[in-house]
mmCIF file of C-alpha atoms and ligand atoms in Angstrom:
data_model
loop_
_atom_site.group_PDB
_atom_site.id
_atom_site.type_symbol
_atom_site.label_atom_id
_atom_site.label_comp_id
_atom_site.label_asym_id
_atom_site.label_seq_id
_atom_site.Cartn_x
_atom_site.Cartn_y
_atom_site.Cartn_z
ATOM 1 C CA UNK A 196 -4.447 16.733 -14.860
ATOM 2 C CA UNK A 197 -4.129 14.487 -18.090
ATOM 3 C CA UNK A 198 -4.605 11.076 -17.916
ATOM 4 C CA UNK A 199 -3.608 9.553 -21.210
ATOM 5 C CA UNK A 200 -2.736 5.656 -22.326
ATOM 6 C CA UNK A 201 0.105 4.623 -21.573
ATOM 7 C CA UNK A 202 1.242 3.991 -25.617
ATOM 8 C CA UNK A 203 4.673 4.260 -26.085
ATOM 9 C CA UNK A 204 4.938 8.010 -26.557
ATOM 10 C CA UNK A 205 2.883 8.962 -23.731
ATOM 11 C CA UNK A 206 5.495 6.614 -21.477
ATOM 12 C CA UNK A 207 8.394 9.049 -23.587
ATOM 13 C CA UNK A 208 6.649 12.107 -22.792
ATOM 14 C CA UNK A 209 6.171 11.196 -19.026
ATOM 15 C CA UNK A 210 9.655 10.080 -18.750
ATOM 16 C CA UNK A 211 10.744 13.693 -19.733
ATOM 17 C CA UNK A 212 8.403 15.532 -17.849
ATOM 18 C CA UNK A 213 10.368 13.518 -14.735
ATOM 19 C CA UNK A 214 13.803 14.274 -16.206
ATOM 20 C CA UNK A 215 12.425 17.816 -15.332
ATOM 21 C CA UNK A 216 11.208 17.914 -12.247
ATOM 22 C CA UNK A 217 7.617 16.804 -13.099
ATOM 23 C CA UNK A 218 5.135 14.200 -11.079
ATOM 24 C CA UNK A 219 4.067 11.218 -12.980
ATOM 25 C CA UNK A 220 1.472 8.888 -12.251
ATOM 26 C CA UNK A 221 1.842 5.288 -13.232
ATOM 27 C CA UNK A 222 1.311 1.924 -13.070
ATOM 28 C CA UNK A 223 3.185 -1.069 -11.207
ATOM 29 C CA UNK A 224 2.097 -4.469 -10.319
ATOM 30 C CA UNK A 225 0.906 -2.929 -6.627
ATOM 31 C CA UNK A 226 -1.014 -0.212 -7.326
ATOM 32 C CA UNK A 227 -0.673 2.917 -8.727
ATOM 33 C CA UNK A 228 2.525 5.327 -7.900
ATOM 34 C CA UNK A 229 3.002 9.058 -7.940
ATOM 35 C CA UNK A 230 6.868 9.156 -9.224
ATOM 36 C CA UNK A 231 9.595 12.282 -9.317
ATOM 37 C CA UNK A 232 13.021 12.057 -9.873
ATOM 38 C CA UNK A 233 14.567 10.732 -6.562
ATOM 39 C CA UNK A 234 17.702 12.751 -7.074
ATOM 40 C CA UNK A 235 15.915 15.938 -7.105
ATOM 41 C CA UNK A 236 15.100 17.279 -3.709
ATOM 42 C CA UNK A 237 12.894 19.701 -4.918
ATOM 43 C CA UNK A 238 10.554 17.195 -6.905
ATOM 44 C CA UNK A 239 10.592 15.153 -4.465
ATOM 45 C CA UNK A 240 9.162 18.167 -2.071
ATOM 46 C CA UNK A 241 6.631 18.800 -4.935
ATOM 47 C CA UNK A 242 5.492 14.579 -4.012
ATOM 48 C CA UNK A 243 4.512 15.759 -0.412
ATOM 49 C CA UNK A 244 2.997 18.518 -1.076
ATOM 50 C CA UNK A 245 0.910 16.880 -3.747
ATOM 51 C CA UNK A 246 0.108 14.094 -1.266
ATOM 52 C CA UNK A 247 -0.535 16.131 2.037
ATOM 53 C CA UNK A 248 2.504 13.672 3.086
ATOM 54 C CA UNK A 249 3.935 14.276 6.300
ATOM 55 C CA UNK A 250 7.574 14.726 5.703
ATOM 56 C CA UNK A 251 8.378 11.639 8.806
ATOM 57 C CA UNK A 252 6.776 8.995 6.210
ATOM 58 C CA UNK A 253 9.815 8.055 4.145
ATOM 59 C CA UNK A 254 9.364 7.101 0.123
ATOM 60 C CA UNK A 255 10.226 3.963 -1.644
ATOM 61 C CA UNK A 256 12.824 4.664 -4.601
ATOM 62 C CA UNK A 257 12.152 2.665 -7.813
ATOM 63 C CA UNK A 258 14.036 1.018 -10.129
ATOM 64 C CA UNK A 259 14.896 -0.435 -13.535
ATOM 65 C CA UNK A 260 17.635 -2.897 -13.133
ATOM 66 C CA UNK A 261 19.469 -4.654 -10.044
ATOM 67 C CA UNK A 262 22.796 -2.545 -11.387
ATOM 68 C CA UNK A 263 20.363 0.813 -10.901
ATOM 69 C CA UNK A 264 19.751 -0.433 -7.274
ATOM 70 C CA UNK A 265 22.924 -0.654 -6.192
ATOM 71 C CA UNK A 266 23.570 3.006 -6.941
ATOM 72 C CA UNK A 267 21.294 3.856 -4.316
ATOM 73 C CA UNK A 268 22.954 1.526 -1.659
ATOM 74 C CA UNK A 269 26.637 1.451 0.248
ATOM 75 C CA UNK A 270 25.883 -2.106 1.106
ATOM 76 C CA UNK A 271 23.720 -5.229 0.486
ATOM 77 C CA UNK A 272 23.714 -8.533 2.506
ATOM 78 C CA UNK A 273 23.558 -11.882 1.442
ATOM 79 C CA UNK A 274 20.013 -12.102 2.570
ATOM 80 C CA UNK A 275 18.622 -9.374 0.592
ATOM 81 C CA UNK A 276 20.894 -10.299 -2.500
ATOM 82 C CA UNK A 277 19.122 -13.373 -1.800
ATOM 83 C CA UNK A 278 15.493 -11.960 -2.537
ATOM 84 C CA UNK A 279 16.437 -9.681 -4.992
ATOM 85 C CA UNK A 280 16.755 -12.843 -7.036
ATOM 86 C CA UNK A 281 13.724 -14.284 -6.129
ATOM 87 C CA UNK A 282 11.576 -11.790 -6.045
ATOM 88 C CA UNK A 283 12.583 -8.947 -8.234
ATOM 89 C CA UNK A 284 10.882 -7.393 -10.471
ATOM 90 C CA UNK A 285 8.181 -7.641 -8.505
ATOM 91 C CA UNK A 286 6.088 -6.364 -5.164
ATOM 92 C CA UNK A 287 8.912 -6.415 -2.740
ATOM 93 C CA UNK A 288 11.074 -3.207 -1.115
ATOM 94 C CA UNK A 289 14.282 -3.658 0.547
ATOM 95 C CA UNK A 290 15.685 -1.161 2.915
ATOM 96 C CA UNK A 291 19.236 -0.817 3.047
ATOM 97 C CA UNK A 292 22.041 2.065 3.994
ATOM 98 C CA UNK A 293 21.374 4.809 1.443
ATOM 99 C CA UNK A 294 24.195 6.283 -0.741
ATOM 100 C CA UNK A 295 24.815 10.100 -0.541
ATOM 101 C CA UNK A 296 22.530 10.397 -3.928
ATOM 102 C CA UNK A 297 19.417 9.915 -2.656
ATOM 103 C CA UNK A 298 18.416 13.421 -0.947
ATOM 104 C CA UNK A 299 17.479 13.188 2.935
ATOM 105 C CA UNK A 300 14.104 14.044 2.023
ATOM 106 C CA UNK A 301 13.356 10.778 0.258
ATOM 107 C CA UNK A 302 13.981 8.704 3.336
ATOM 108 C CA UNK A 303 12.933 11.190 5.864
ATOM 109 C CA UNK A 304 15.989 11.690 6.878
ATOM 110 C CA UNK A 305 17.297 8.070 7.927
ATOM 111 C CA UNK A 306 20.162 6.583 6.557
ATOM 112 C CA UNK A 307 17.947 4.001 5.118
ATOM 113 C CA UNK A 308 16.627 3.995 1.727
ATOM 114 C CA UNK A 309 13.660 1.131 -0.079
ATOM 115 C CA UNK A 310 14.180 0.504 -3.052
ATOM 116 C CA UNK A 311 12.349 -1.586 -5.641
ATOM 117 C CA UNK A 312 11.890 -2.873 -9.209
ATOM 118 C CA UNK A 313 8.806 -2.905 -10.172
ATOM 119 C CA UNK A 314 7.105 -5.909 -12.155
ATOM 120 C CA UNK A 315 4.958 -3.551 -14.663
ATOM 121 C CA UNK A 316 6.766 -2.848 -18.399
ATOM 122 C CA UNK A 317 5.125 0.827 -18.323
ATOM 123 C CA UNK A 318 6.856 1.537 -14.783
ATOM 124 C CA UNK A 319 10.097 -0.020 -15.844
ATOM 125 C CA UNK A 320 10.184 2.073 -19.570
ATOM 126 C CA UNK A 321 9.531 5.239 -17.925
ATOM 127 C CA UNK A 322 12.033 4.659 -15.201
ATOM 128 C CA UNK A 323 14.601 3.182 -17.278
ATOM 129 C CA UNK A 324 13.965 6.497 -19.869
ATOM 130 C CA UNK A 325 13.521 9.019 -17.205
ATOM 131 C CA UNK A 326 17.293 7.982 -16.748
ATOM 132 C CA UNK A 327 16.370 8.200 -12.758
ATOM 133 C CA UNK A 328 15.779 6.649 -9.882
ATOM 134 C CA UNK A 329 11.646 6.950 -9.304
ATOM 135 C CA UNK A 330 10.734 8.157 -5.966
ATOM 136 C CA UNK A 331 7.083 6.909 -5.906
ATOM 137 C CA UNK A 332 4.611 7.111 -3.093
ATOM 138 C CA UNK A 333 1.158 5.447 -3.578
ATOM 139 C CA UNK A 334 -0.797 7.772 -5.637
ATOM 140 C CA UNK A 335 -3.357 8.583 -3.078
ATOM 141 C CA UNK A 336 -3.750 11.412 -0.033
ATOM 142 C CA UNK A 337 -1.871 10.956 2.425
ATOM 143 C CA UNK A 338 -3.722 7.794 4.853
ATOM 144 C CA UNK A 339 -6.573 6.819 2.202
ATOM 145 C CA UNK A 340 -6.449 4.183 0.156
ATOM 146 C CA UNK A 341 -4.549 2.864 -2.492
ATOM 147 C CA UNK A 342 -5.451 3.480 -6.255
ATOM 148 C CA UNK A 343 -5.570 0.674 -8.489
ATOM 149 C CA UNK A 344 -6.875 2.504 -11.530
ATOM 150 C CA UNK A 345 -5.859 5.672 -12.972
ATOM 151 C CA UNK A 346 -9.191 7.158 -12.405
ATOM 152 C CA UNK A 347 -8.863 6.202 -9.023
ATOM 153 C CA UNK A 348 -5.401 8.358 -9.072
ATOM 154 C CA UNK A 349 -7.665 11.307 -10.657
ATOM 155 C CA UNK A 350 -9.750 11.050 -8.035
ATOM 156 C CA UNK A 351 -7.289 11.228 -5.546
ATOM 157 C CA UNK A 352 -4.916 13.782 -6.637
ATOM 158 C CA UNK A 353 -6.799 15.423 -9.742
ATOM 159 C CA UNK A 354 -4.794 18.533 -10.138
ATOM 160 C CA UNK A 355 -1.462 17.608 -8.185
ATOM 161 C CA UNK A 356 -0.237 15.739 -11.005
ATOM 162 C CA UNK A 357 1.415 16.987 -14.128
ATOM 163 C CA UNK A 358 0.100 13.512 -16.196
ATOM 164 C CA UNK A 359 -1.298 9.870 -15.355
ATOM 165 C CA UNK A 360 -0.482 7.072 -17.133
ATOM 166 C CA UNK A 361 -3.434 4.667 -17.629
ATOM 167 C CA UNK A 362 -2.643 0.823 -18.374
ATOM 168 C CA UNK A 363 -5.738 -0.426 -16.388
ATOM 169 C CA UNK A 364 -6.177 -1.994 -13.477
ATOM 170 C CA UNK A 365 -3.495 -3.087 -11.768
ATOM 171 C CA UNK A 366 -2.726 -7.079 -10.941
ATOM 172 C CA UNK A 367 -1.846 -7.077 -7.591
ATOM 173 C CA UNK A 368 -4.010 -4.724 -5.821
ATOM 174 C CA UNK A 369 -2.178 -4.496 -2.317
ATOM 175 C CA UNK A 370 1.177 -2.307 -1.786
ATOM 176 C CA UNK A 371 4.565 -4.056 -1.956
ATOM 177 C CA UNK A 372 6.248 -6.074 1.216
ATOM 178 C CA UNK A 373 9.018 -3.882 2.793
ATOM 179 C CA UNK A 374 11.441 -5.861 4.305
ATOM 180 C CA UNK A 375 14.644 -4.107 6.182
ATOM 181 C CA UNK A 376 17.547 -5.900 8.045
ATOM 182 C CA UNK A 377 18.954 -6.066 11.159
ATOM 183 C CA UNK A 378 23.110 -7.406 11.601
ATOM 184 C CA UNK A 379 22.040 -9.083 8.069
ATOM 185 C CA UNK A 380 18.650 -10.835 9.259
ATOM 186 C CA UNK A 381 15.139 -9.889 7.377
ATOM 187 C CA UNK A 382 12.733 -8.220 9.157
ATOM 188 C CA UNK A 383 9.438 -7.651 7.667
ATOM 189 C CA UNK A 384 8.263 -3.684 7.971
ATOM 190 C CA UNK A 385 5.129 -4.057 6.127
ATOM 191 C CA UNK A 386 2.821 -7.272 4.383
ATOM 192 C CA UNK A 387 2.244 -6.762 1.185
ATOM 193 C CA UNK A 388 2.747 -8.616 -2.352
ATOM 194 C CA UNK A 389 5.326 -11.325 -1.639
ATOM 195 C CA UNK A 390 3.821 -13.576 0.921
ATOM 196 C CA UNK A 391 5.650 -14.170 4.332
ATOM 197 C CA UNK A 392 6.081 -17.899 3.220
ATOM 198 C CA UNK A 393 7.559 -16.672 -0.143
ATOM 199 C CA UNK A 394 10.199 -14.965 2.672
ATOM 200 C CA UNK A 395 11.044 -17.935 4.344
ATOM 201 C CA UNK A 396 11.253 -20.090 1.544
ATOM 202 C CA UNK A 397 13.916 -18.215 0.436
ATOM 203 C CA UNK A 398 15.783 -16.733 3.591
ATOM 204 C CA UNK A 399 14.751 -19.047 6.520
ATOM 205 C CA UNK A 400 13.137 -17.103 9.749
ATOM 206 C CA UNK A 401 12.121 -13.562 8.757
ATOM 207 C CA UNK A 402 11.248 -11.704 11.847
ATOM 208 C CA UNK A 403 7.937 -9.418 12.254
ATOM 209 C CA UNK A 404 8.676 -5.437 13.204
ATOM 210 C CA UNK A 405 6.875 -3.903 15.796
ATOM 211 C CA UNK A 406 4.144 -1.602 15.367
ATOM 212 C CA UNK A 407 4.305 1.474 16.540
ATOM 213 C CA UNK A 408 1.803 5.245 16.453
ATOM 214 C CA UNK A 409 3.526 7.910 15.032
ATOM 215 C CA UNK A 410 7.186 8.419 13.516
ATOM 216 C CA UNK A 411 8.792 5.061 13.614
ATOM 217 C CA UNK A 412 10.905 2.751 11.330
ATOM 218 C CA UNK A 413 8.690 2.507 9.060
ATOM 219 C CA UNK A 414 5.406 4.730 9.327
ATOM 220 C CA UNK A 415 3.731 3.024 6.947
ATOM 221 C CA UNK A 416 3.439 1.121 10.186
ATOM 222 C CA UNK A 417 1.060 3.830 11.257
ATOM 223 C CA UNK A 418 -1.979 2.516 13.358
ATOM 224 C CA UNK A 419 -4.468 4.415 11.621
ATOM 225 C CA UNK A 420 -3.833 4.444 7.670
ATOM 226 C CA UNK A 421 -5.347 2.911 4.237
ATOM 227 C CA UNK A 422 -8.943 4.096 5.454
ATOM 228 C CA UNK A 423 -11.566 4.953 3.274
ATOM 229 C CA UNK A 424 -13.880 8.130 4.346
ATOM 230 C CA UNK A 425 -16.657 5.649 5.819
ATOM 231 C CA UNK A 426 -16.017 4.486 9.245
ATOM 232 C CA UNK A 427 -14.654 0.773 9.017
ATOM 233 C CA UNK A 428 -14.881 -2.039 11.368
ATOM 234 C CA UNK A 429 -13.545 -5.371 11.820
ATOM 235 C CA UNK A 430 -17.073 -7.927 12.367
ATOM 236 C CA UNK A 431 -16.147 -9.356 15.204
ATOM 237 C CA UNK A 432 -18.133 -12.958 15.794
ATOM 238 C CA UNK A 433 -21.007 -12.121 18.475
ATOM 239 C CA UNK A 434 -19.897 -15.498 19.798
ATOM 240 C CA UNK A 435 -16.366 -14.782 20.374
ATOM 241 C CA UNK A 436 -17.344 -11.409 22.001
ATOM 242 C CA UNK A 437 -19.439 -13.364 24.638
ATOM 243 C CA UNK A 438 -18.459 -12.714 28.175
ATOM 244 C CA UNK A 439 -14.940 -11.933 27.945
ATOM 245 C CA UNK A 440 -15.245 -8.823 25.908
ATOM 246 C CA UNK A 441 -15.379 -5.240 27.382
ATOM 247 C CA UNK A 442 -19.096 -3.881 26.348
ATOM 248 C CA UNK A 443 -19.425 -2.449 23.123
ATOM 249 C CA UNK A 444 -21.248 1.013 22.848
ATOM 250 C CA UNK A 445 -24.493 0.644 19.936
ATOM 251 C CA UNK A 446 -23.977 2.119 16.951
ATOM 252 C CA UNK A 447 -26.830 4.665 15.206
ATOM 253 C CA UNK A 448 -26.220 2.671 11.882
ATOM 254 C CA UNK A 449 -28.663 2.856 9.533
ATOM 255 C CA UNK A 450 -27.281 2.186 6.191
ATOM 256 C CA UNK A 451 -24.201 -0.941 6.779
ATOM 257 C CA UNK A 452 -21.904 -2.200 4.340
ATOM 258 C CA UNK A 453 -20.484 -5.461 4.283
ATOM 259 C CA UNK A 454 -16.923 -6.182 2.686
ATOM 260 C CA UNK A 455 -16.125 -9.938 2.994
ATOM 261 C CA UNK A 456 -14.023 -12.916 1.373
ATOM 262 C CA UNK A 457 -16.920 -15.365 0.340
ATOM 263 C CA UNK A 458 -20.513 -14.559 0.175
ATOM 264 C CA UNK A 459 -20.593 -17.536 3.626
ATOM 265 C CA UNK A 460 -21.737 -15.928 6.355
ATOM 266 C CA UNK A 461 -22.899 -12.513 5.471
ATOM 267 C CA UNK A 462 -24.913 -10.483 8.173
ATOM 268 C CA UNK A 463 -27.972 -9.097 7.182
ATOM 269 C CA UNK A 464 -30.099 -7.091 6.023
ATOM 270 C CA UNK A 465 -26.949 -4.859 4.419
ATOM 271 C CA UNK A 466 -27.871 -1.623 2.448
ATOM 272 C CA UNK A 467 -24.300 -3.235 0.412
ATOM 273 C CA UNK A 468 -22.341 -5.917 -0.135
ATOM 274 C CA UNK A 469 -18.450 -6.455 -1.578
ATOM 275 C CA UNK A 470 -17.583 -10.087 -1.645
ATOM 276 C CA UNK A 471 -13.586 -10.397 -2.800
ATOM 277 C CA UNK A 472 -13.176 -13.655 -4.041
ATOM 278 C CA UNK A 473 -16.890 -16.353 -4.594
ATOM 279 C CA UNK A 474 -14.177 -19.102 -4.405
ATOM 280 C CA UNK A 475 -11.661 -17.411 -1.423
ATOM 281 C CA UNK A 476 -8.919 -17.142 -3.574
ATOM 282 C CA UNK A 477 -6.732 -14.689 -1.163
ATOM 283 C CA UNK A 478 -5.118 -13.389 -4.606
ATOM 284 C CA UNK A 479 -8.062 -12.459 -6.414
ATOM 285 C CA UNK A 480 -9.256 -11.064 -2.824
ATOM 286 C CA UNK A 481 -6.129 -8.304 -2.820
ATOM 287 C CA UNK A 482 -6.187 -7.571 -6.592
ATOM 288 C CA UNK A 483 -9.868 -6.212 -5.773
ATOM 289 C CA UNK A 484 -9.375 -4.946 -2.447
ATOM 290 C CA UNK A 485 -9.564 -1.266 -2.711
ATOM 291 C CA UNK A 486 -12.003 -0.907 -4.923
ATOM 292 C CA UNK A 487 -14.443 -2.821 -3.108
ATOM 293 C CA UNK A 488 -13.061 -0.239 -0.757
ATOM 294 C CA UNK A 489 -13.734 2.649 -2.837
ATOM 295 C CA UNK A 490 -17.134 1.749 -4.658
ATOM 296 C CA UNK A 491 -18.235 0.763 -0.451
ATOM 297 C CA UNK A 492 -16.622 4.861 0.444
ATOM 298 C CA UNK A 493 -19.508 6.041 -2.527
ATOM 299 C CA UNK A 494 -22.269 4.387 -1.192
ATOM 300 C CA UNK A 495 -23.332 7.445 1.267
ATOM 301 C CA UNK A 496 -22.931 4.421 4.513
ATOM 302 C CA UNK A 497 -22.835 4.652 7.948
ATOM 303 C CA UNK A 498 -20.349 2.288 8.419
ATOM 304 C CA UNK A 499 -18.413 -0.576 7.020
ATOM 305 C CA UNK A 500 -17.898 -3.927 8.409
ATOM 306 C CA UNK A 501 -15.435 -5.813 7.401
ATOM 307 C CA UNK A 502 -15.444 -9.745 7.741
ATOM 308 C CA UNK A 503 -11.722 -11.324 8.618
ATOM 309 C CA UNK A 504 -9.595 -13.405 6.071
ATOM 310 C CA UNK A 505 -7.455 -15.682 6.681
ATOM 311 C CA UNK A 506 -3.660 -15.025 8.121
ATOM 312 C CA UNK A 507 -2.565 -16.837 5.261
ATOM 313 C CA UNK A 508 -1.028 -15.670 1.585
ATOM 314 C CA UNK A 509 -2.047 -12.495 0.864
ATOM 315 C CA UNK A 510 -4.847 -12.385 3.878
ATOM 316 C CA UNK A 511 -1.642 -11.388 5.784
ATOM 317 C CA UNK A 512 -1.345 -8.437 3.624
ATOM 318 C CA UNK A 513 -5.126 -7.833 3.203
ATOM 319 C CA UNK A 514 -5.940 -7.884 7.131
ATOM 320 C CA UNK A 515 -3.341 -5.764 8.159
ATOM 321 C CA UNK A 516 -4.231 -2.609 5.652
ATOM 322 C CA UNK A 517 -7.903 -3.748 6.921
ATOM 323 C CA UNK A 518 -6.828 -3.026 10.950
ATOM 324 C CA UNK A 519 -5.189 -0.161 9.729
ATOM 325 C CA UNK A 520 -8.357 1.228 7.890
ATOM 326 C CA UNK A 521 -10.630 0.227 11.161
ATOM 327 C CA UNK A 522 -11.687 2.100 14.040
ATOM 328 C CA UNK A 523 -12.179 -0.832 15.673
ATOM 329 C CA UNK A 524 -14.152 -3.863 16.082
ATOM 330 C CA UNK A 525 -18.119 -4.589 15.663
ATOM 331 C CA UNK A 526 -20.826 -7.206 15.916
ATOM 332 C CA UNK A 527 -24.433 -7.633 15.947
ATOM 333 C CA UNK A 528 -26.582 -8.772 18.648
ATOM 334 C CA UNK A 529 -30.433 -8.913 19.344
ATOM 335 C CA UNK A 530 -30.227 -6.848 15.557
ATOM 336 C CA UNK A 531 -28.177 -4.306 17.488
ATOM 337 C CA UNK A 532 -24.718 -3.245 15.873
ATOM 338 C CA UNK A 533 -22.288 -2.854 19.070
ATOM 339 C CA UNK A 534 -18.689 -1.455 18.499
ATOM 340 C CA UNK A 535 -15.580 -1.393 20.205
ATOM 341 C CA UNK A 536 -13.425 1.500 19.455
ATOM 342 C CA UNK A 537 -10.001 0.633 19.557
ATOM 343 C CA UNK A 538 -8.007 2.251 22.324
HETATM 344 O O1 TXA B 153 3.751 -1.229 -3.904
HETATM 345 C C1 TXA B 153 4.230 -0.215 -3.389
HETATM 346 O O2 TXA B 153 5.088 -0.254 -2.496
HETATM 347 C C2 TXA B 153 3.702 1.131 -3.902
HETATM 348 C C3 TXA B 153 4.077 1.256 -5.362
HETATM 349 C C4 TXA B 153 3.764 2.616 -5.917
HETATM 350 O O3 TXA B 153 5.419 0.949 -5.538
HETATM 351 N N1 TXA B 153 4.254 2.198 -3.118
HETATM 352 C C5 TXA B 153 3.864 2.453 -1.830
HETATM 353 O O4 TXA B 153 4.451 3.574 -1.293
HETATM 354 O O5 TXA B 153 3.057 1.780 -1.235
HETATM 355 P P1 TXA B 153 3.937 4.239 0.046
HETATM 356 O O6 TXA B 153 4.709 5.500 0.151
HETATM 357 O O7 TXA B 153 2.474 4.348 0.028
HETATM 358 O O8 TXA B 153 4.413 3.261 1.172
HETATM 359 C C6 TXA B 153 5.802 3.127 1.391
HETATM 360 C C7 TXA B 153 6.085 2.299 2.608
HETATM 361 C C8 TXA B 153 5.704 3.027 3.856
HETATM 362 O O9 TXA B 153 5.255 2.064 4.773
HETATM 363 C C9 TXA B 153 7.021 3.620 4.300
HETATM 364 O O10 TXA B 153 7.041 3.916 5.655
HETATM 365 C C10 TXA B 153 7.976 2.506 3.934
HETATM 366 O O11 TXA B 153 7.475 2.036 2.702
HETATM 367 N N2 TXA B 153 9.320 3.005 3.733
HETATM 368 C C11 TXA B 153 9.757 3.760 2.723
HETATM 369 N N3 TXA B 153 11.053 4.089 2.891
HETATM 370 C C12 TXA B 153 11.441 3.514 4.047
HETATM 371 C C13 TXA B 153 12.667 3.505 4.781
HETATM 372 N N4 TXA B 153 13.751 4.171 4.354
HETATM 373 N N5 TXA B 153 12.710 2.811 5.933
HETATM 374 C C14 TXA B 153 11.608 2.160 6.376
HETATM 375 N N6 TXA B 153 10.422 2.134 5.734
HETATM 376 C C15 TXA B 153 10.342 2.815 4.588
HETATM 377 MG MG1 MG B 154 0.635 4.611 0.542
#
């Protein structure tokens, strides 16, 4: 591993080492990427192995320009032209019928490829010197979560990776929206950066994919995904479970951690607390997301509990990579923890 700044000649020197065949980590808007050259099948091979990446979870192709994107695709409808202009650069993947240049392996073999351009000047000089397309997973194992700092990426991948780029933390914090269509209508695949009323405000009614377990449309759809080492679970208001719900088991929890949007409302005693935004700012909530998730994973806990957000902005975004990180749903009672492992 090297991580270096991202000055000028380190961005040069990356952008070669992809030219060759090399894996790059570097910044975006999102969070941090693990890039190859999207054109070369065995690079991009190098990206799974790096990532313990199942070879059914296809990879989102980045790009420098608009002109770049349309390399990559045999057709584009008005909708997505649409967003492209709205949106881009910035923290939003389309999906649309790949070209024969990008390799099989890149979209897992469907004739779909995403493709983005990324809002981050470091991502789009390397990609636009690389003289490639940038096949870039998130620059974590495969199912953990998301680094937004390059020692975050070190941690994660160490070895793996021929150089990181390090431009700080990134602004975001939360993985792009992937959006695919359907006869020319959006569908959203995944919440993410661009808020589902960004969608609409641009496109009219965007409809919501279904989630499935397992190889699907898009597996970052997978149930179970984004989860730090800790078990996490959703709090679940003791009220709400009252009566209706199916009895929780107790949980032998000694040491609890609490992640939660404002400090209203915290249970307690916790051996830690994250709170993601004092004034519930859903924005500044993503950007610091998963590190609260991280610095939580190094506190040696027993379990994480993690307090809803809002289905609104980015909460969209943050409590869906939140279900995907739970095992289910807890809540306290007579200064019991209960749980309800999700089926
Ligand atoms: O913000 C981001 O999107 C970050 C930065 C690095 O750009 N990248 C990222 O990549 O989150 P990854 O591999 O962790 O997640 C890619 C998501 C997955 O949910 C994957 O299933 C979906 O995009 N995806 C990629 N290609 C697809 C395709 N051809 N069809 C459907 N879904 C696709
Ligand atoms: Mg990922």
């Amino acid at each position: 591993m090297s991580r270096v700044a991202a000055t000028p000649s380190a961005i040069e020197d990356a952008a070669a080492r992809i030219a060759a065949g090399g894996l790059v980590a570097f910044p975006t808007e999102t969070v941090y990427g693990l890039g190859a050259d999207a054109t070369n099948p065995r690079a991009v091979a190098r990206l799974f192995e790096a990532k313990a990446r199942p070879v059914f979870d296809p990879i989102i192709v980045h790009v420098a320009s608009v002109e770049q994107a349309r390399t990559l695709w045999t057709s584009c409808p008005p909708a997505a032209e649409a967003l492209m202009r709205a949106f881009w650069p910035g923290p939003l993947s389309l999906v649309l019928p790949k070209t024969p240049q990008v390799p099989d392996l890149v979209t897992a073999g469907l004739p779909m490829v995403a493709v983005r351009m990324p809002d981050h000047p470091v991502a789009a000089r390397l990609i636009a010197l690389s003289g490639r397309p940038v096949a870039a997973p998130s620059a974590n194992r495969f199912g953990g979560v998301s680094p937004t700092t390059a020692e975050a990426v070190d941690e994660e991948l160490g070895e793996a990776v021929d150089c990181i780029l390090d431009a700080g933390p990134t602004r975001v914090g939360i993985e792009s929206t992937v959006v695919a269509f359907e006869g020319g209508r959006p569908v959203l695949l995944r919440p993410g950066g661009v808020p589902l009323e960004a969608l609409t405000s641009i496109v009219g009614e965007v409809d919501i994919g279904a989630r499935r377990a397992g190889p699907s449309a898009s597996p970052g759809m997978l149930e179970r995904h984004y989860a730090p080492r800790t078990p996490l679970y959703l709090l679940a208001p003791t009220d709400a479970r009252a009566g209706h719900a199916p009895a929780g088991q107790p949980l032998a929890a000694q040491r609890i951690g609490v992640l939660s949007l404002t400090p209203q409302g915290l249970p307690c005693p916790v051996a830690a607390a994250e709170v993601l935004s004092v004034s519930g700012d859903l924005v500044e909530a993503a950007a610091g997301l998963f590190q609260a998730l991280r610095r939580l994973d190094q506190r040696a806990l027993d379990a994480i509990l993690a307090a809803p957000v809002p289905l609104q902005g980015l909460g969209r975004a943050i409590m869906d990579r939140l279900q995907r990180a739970s095992q289910g749903h807890a809540w306290f009672s007579g200064g019991q923890l209960y749980a309800a492992p999700r089926p």
